[in-house]
GROMACS .gro file of C-alpha atoms in nm:
model
  324
    1MET     CA    1  -6.655   0.533   2.115
    2LYS     CA    2  -6.625   0.878   1.946
    3LYS     CA    3  -6.493   1.030   2.271
    4LEU     CA    4  -6.235   0.753   2.292
    5LEU     CA    5  -6.129   0.811   1.930
    6VAL     CA    6  -6.087   1.184   1.994
    7LEU     CA    7  -5.881   1.107   2.304
    8VAL     CA    8  -5.651   0.869   2.116
    9THR     CA    9  -5.609   1.119   1.832
   10ALA     CA   10  -5.518   1.394   2.074
   11LEU     CA   11  -5.271   1.170   2.249
   12LEU     CA   12  -5.100   1.086   1.917
   13LEU     CA   13  -5.074   1.456   1.831
   14VAL     CA   14  -4.906   1.524   2.164
   15MET     CA   15  -4.663   1.237   2.104
   16ALA     CA   16  -4.588   1.332   1.742
   17PRO     CA   17  -4.288   1.563   1.803
   18SER     CA   18  -4.099   1.295   1.995
   19MET     CA   19  -4.194   1.024   1.744
   20PHE     CA   20  -4.029   1.208   1.459
   21ALA     CA   21  -3.739   1.375   1.639
   22ASN     CA   22  -3.414   1.407   1.443
   23GLY     CA   23  -3.582   1.266   1.133
   24GLN     CA   24  -3.596   0.916   1.287
   25GLN     CA   25  -3.942   0.763   1.290
   26GLU     CA   26  -3.992   0.553   1.601
   27LYS     CA   27  -4.181   0.225   1.588
   28VAL     CA   28  -4.544   0.256   1.701
   29ALA     CA   29  -4.745  -0.005   1.885
   30GLY     CA   30  -4.859  -0.283   1.655
   31GLU     CA   31  -4.538  -0.286   1.450
   32ALA     CA   32  -4.377  -0.522   1.701
   33ASP     CA   33  -4.063  -0.304   1.695
   34LYS     CA   34  -3.958  -0.423   1.352
   35TYR     CA   35  -3.632  -0.294   1.215
   36GLU     CA   36  -3.658  -0.147   0.866
   37VAL     CA   37  -3.366  -0.169   0.627
   38GLY     CA   38  -3.347   0.011   0.293
   39VAL     CA   39  -3.150  -0.160   0.016
   40SER     CA   40  -3.029   0.016  -0.300
   41MET     CA   41  -2.910  -0.228  -0.568
   42ALA     CA   42  -2.693  -0.099  -0.851
   43LEU     CA   43  -2.897  -0.284  -1.111
   44PHE     CA   44  -3.181  -0.536  -1.110
   45ALA     CA   45  -3.116  -0.644  -1.472
   46ASP     CA   46  -2.798  -0.838  -1.395
   47ASN     CA   47  -2.785  -1.216  -1.350
   48TRP     CA   48  -2.543  -1.230  -1.059
   49LEU     CA   49  -2.689  -0.927  -0.881
   50THR     CA   50  -3.028  -1.097  -0.903
   51TYR     CA   51  -2.886  -1.384  -0.696
   52LEU     CA   52  -2.754  -1.130  -0.446
   53ARG     CA   53  -3.085  -0.944  -0.428
   54ASP     CA   54  -3.280  -1.267  -0.381
   55ALA     CA   55  -3.042  -1.374  -0.103
   56ILE     CA   56  -3.091  -1.044   0.079
   57ASP     CA   57  -3.468  -1.069   0.047
   58GLU     CA   58  -3.489  -1.437   0.146
   59TYR     CA   59  -3.264  -1.411   0.450
   60ALA     CA   60  -3.440  -1.098   0.573
   61ALA     CA   61  -3.770  -1.287   0.551
   62GLU     CA   62  -3.631  -1.539   0.802
   63ILE     CA   63  -3.591  -1.268   1.067
   64ASP     CA   64  -3.920  -1.192   1.239
   65ASP     CA   65  -3.835  -0.841   1.355
   66LEU     CA   66  -3.680  -0.711   1.034
   67ASP     CA   67  -3.822  -0.584   0.703
   68VAL     CA   68  -3.626  -0.490   0.391
   69PHE     CA   69  -3.725  -0.254   0.111
   70ILE     CA   70  -3.521  -0.306  -0.206
   71GLU     CA   71  -3.491  -0.052  -0.488
   72ASP     CA   72  -3.323  -0.052  -0.829
   73ALA     CA   73  -3.075   0.231  -0.896
   74ASN     CA   74  -3.065   0.128  -1.263
   75ASN     CA   75  -2.689   0.198  -1.281
   76ASP     CA   76  -2.749   0.567  -1.206
   77THR     CA   77  -2.533   0.722  -0.931
   78GLN     CA   78  -2.768   1.016  -0.878
   79LYS     CA   79  -3.069   0.788  -0.852
   80GLN     CA   80  -2.888   0.575  -0.596
   81LEU     CA   81  -2.800   0.880  -0.388
   82ALA     CA   82  -3.166   0.992  -0.402
   83GLN     CA   83  -3.276   0.647  -0.286
   84VAL     CA   84  -3.041   0.665   0.012
   85GLU     CA   85  -3.164   1.015   0.098
   86ASN     CA   86  -3.520   0.886   0.083
   87PHE     CA   87  -3.433   0.593   0.312
   88ILE     CA   88  -3.290   0.842   0.561
   89ALA     CA   89  -3.594   1.070   0.536
   90GLN     CA   90  -3.824   0.774   0.602
   91GLY     CA   91  -3.631   0.690   0.918
   92TYR     CA   92  -3.502   0.348   0.814
   93ASP     CA   93  -3.286   0.185   1.080
   94ALA     CA   94  -3.004   0.074   0.849
   95ILE     CA   95  -2.912   0.102   0.482
   96ILE     CA   96  -2.747  -0.152   0.251
   97VAL     CA   97  -2.590  -0.031  -0.073
   98ASN     CA   98  -2.462  -0.224  -0.373
   99ALA     CA   99  -2.278   0.071  -0.525
  100VAL     CA  100  -2.333   0.182  -0.884
  101ASP     CA  101  -1.992   0.351  -0.897
  102THR     CA  102  -1.730   0.269  -0.635
  103ASP     CA  103  -1.559   0.603  -0.705
  104SER     CA  104  -1.877   0.797  -0.622
  105THR     CA  105  -1.986   0.667  -0.282
  106TYR     CA  106  -1.858   0.953  -0.066
  107SER     CA  107  -2.190   1.140  -0.067
  108ILE     CA  108  -2.377   0.824   0.035
  109THR     CA  109  -2.132   0.758   0.317
  110GLN     CA  110  -2.150   1.119   0.434
  111ARG     CA  111  -2.532   1.130   0.435
  112CYS     CA  112  -2.559   0.812   0.644
  113GLU     CA  113  -2.284   0.920   0.882
  114ASN     CA  114  -2.451   1.257   0.939
  115ALA     CA  115  -2.785   1.086   1.002
  116GLY     CA  116  -2.630   0.834   1.240
  117ILE     CA  117  -2.765   0.541   1.038
  118PRO     CA  118  -2.556   0.223   0.997
  119LEU     CA  119  -2.448   0.172   0.636
  120ILE     CA  120  -2.342  -0.159   0.484
  121TYR     CA  121  -2.177  -0.175   0.142
  122VAL     CA  122  -2.217  -0.517  -0.018
  123ASN     CA  123  -2.029  -0.680  -0.309
  124ARG     CA  124  -1.858  -0.364  -0.435
  125VAL     CA  125  -1.580  -0.191  -0.240
  126PRO     CA  126  -1.600   0.191  -0.224
  127ASN     CA  127  -1.284   0.374  -0.324
  128GLU     CA  128  -1.270   0.573  -0.001
  129GLU     CA  129  -1.165   0.532   0.359
  130LEU     CA  130  -1.479   0.428   0.542
  131PRO     CA  131  -1.560   0.584   0.879
  132GLU     CA  132  -1.684   0.404   1.187
  133GLY     CA  133  -2.041   0.285   1.148
  134VAL     CA  134  -1.991   0.188   0.783
  135TYR     CA  135  -1.937  -0.181   0.704
  136LEU     CA  136  -1.828  -0.396   0.411
  137VAL     CA  137  -1.952  -0.740   0.310
  138VAL     CA  138  -1.739  -0.840   0.013
  139SER     CA  139  -1.517  -1.099  -0.150
  140ASN     CA  140  -1.150  -1.032  -0.223
  141GLU     CA  141  -1.138  -0.958  -0.596
  142LEU     CA  142  -0.761  -1.006  -0.603
  143VAL     CA  143  -0.826  -1.371  -0.526
  144SER     CA  144  -1.084  -1.418  -0.803
  145GLY     CA  145  -0.858  -1.301  -1.086
  146LYS     CA  146  -0.574  -1.513  -0.952
  147LEU     CA  147  -0.785  -1.830  -0.939
  148GLN     CA  148  -0.910  -1.774  -1.293
  149ALA     CA  149  -0.567  -1.697  -1.443
  150GLU     CA  150  -0.397  -1.993  -1.277
  151ILE     CA  151  -0.618  -2.239  -1.465
  152LEU     CA  152  -0.586  -2.054  -1.797
  153ALA     CA  153  -0.206  -2.045  -1.762
  154GLU     CA  154  -0.206  -2.417  -1.685
  155LYS     CA  155  -0.420  -2.495  -1.990
  156LEU     CA  156  -0.191  -2.281  -2.207
  157GLY     CA  157   0.113  -2.468  -2.082
  158GLY     CA  158   0.267  -2.132  -2.001
  159GLU     CA  159   0.260  -2.009  -2.360
  160GLY     CA  160   0.007  -1.823  -2.576
  161ASN     CA  161  -0.181  -1.502  -2.650
  162VAL     CA  162  -0.440  -1.381  -2.401
  163VAL     CA  163  -0.709  -1.114  -2.432
  164ILE     CA  164  -0.881  -0.966  -2.127
  165MET     CA  165  -1.244  -0.861  -2.126
  166LEU     CA  166  -1.287  -0.583  -1.872
  167GLY     CA  167  -1.603  -0.512  -1.677
  168GLU     CA  168  -1.731  -0.163  -1.602
  169LEU     CA  169  -1.427   0.060  -1.571
  170SER     CA  170  -1.567   0.229  -1.259
  171HIS     CA  171  -1.621  -0.105  -1.083
  172SER     CA  172  -1.376  -0.218  -0.813
  173ALA     CA  173  -1.412  -0.580  -0.928
  174THR     CA  174  -1.281  -0.487  -1.272
  175HIS     CA  175  -0.962  -0.348  -1.122
  176GLY     CA  176  -0.910  -0.629  -0.873
  177ARG     CA  177  -0.982  -0.914  -1.113
  178THR     CA  178  -0.770  -0.768  -1.391
  179THR     CA  179  -0.474  -0.677  -1.170
  180SER     CA  180  -0.453  -1.020  -1.009
  181ALA     CA  181  -0.493  -1.204  -1.341
  182LYS     CA  182  -0.210  -1.000  -1.492
  183GLU     CA  183   0.013  -1.081  -1.196
  184VAL     CA  184  -0.033  -1.452  -1.265
  185PHE     CA  185   0.026  -1.420  -1.641
  186ALA     CA  186   0.339  -1.212  -1.575
  187LYS     CA  187   0.501  -1.516  -1.416
  188TYR     CA  188   0.506  -1.686  -1.757
  189PRO     CA  189   0.741  -1.527  -2.016
  190GLY     CA  190   0.561  -1.720  -2.290
  191ILE     CA  191   0.219  -1.568  -2.217
  192ASN     CA  192   0.140  -1.239  -2.391
  193ILE     CA  193  -0.158  -1.014  -2.320
  194ILE     CA  194  -0.230  -0.885  -2.668
  195ASP     CA  195  -0.536  -0.669  -2.594
  196GLU     CA  196  -0.778  -0.567  -2.321
  197GLN     CA  197  -1.105  -0.383  -2.369
  198THR     CA  198  -1.425  -0.329  -2.176
  199ALA     CA  199  -1.750  -0.509  -2.248
  200ASN     CA  200  -1.911  -0.367  -1.930
  201PHE     CA  201  -1.994  -0.710  -1.785
  202GLN     CA  202  -2.250  -0.757  -2.064
  203ARG     CA  203  -2.289  -1.070  -2.279
  204ASP     CA  204  -2.393  -0.891  -2.599
  205GLN     CA  205  -2.107  -0.640  -2.575
  206ALA     CA  206  -1.862  -0.924  -2.520
  207LEU     CA  207  -1.997  -1.108  -2.823
  208ASP     CA  208  -1.937  -0.798  -3.035
  209LEU     CA  209  -1.591  -0.741  -2.887
  210MET     CA  210  -1.481  -1.100  -2.946
  211SER     CA  211  -1.618  -1.092  -3.301
  212ASN     CA  212  -1.422  -0.775  -3.371
  213TRP     CA  213  -1.101  -0.928  -3.236
  214LEU     CA  214  -1.148  -1.234  -3.458
  215LEU     CA  215  -1.231  -1.023  -3.764
  216ALA     CA  216  -0.917  -0.819  -3.700
  217GLY     CA  217  -0.717  -1.139  -3.725
  218LEU     CA  218  -0.591  -1.155  -3.366
  219GLU     CA  219  -0.438  -1.492  -3.281
  220ILE     CA  220  -0.608  -1.565  -2.950
  221ASP     CA  221  -0.535  -1.868  -2.733
  222ALA     CA  222  -0.725  -1.770  -2.418
  223VAL     CA  223  -0.987  -1.522  -2.299
  224ALA     CA  224  -0.985  -1.394  -1.940
  225ALA     CA  225  -1.323  -1.231  -1.885
  226ASN     CA  226  -1.398  -1.034  -1.570
  227ASN     CA  227  -1.731  -1.214  -1.535
  228ASP     CA  228  -1.929  -1.507  -1.671
  229GLU     CA  229  -2.163  -1.304  -1.888
  230MET     CA  230  -1.870  -1.175  -2.092
  231ALA     CA  231  -1.715  -1.522  -2.104
  232ILE     CA  232  -2.040  -1.656  -2.248
  233GLY     CA  233  -2.048  -1.376  -2.506
  234ALA     CA  234  -1.693  -1.470  -2.607
  235ILE     CA  235  -1.790  -1.838  -2.639
  236ILE     CA  236  -2.086  -1.757  -2.863
  237ALA     CA  237  -1.864  -1.540  -3.087
  238LEU     CA  238  -1.605  -1.818  -3.110
  239GLU     CA  239  -1.868  -2.070  -3.212
  240ASN     CA  240  -2.010  -1.828  -3.469
  241ALA     CA  241  -1.659  -1.809  -3.615
  242GLY     CA  242  -1.632  -2.188  -3.635
  243LYS     CA  243  -1.392  -2.220  -3.342
  244ASN     CA  244  -1.418  -2.470  -3.058
  245PRO     CA  245  -1.418  -2.313  -2.711
  246ASN     CA  246  -1.220  -2.510  -2.455
  247LYS     CA  247  -1.009  -2.655  -2.738
  248ASP     CA  248  -0.910  -2.390  -2.992
  249VAL     CA  249  -0.943  -2.114  -2.732
  250TRP     CA  250  -0.959  -2.146  -2.352
  251VAL     CA  251  -1.221  -1.921  -2.192
  252GLY     CA  252  -1.242  -1.816  -1.827
  253GLY     CA  253  -1.514  -1.629  -1.640
  254ILE     CA  254  -1.590  -1.531  -1.281
  255ASP     CA  255  -1.908  -1.567  -1.069
  256ALA     CA  256  -2.015  -1.930  -1.136
  257THR     CA  257  -2.365  -1.833  -1.247
  258ALA     CA  258  -2.619  -2.095  -1.353
  259ASP     CA  259  -2.567  -2.010  -1.721
  260ALA     CA  260  -2.190  -2.041  -1.684
  261LEU     CA  261  -2.221  -2.382  -1.520
  262ASP     CA  262  -2.443  -2.492  -1.809
  263PHE     CA  263  -2.168  -2.389  -2.054
  264MET     CA  264  -1.912  -2.574  -1.842
  265LYS     CA  265  -2.132  -2.883  -1.842
  266ASP     CA  266  -2.136  -2.864  -2.222
  267GLY     CA  267  -1.756  -2.850  -2.226
  268LYS     CA  268  -1.732  -2.491  -2.349
  269LEU     CA  269  -1.614  -2.295  -2.043
  270THR     CA  270  -1.268  -2.367  -1.905
  271VAL     CA  271  -1.287  -2.207  -1.562
  272THR     CA  272  -1.505  -1.982  -1.351
  273VAL     CA  273  -1.480  -1.864  -0.991
  274PHE     CA  274  -1.766  -1.903  -0.747
  275GLN     CA  275  -1.866  -1.572  -0.597
  276ASN     CA  276  -2.105  -1.658  -0.318
  277ALA     CA  277  -2.410  -1.437  -0.372
  278GLU     CA  278  -2.598  -1.610  -0.092
  279GLY     CA  279  -2.305  -1.560   0.143
  280GLN     CA  280  -2.279  -1.190   0.058
  281GLY     CA  281  -2.654  -1.136   0.080
  282ARG     CA  282  -2.689  -1.315   0.413
  283GLY     CA  283  -2.374  -1.142   0.535
  284ALA     CA  284  -2.515  -0.798   0.456
  285ILE     CA  285  -2.841  -0.866   0.638
  286ASP     CA  286  -2.663  -1.034   0.928
  287THR     CA  287  -2.428  -0.738   0.964
  288ALA     CA  288  -2.714  -0.487   0.961
  289TYR     CA  289  -2.915  -0.688   1.212
  290ARG     CA  290  -2.627  -0.745   1.453
  291VAL     CA  291  -2.532  -0.376   1.444
  292LEU     CA  292  -2.892  -0.278   1.516
  293LYS     CA  293  -2.892  -0.523   1.806
  294GLY     CA  294  -2.592  -0.342   1.950
  295GLU     CA  295  -2.333  -0.611   1.883
  296THR     CA  296  -1.970  -0.522   1.814
  297ILE     CA  297  -1.854  -0.669   1.483
  298GLU     CA  298  -1.563  -0.641   1.240
  299GLN     CA  299  -1.592  -0.359   0.989
  300THR     CA  300  -1.520  -0.594   0.696
  301VAL     CA  301  -1.681  -0.935   0.645
  302TRP     CA  302  -1.496  -1.145   0.386
  303ILE     CA  303  -1.684  -1.404   0.180
  304PRO     CA  304  -1.430  -1.636   0.008
  305PHE     CA  305  -1.404  -1.703  -0.366
  306GLU     CA  306  -1.378  -2.065  -0.487
  307GLN     CA  307  -1.221  -2.200  -0.808
  308VAL     CA  308  -1.459  -2.396  -1.034
  309THR     CA  309  -1.339  -2.630  -1.310
  310GLU     CA  310  -1.455  -2.942  -1.493
  311ASP     CA  311  -1.337  -3.142  -1.191
  312ASN     CA  312  -1.573  -2.991  -0.934
  313TYR     CA  313  -1.843  -2.792  -1.115
  314MET     CA  314  -2.116  -3.043  -1.021
  315GLU     CA  315  -2.082  -2.936  -0.656
  316TYR     CA  316  -2.172  -2.581  -0.752
  317ARG     CA  317  -2.460  -2.691  -0.973
  318LYS     CA  318  -2.603  -2.851  -0.660
  319ILE     CA  319  -2.549  -2.533  -0.460
  320LEU     CA  320  -2.748  -2.339  -0.719
  321GLY     CA  321  -3.016  -2.610  -0.736
  322LEU     CA  322  -2.944  -2.701  -1.099
  323LYS     CA  323  -3.021  -3.037  -1.253
  324GLU     CA  324  -2.730  -3.274  -1.305
   0.00000   0.00000   0.00000
């Protein structure tokens, strides 16, 4: 037995250089040739991104020859870059990135391209021209802002004062959602955008921002928030001020999270837009897997947005597994 062990050890030492050539660790017997995919999420502590992360994890678990390893970048661009570099050093077969800052992805793209590792950006669109071997799984943010603003404009009857709550200023969704909402409001001469400020996609910051607007005496008829968390913060501030959301002030969000659908059920949220976290998560894993299998696929996979109002919100509660 000892002689056999020595022989096997010697054989492994002889094989070692080829196993780790070019920084790529080959699969060894017993691993059943499993693909390994590293995933860097911008932030774990975010309601919608939690849905996305869970979708990635759950769909990957359905694929026998694929494992995922998910890490939290904690909204730190340097930490995210270090995670990607570590994935490359460990010889992962593909990398999925939910970017912290869409203006700061070039180094990530360059590292993966130089290493010859497929890279999939999910949910957030990098502000760069992506080379071959880099893929996108996203929803068109210009559609989301449009769907939100159309309902708010309809509720306003084409007249009124609107404030816009911006997400993170470095986030591509903030730009897309705001631009498309403004394009809709611009079609109505009676609608005025009286202020726009960032609340960084955060409920507590939105509550403070809305409270400040009300204390300043702004006459607000509608709130267009870049996401549901900020819309909820605005609703809470309105209620604290004795105002009736969805009556005194129309409030719109984006994402159709469980919390948002609860507020809609209670008659407090006017509109949200379903951003399909499961679709994006499954799409990211599917893209990585198909690329690793050698399939030719489109560089961009579009997951559609869907308008959610009091007329159809129950359908989306069912999708999220919420009680009626």
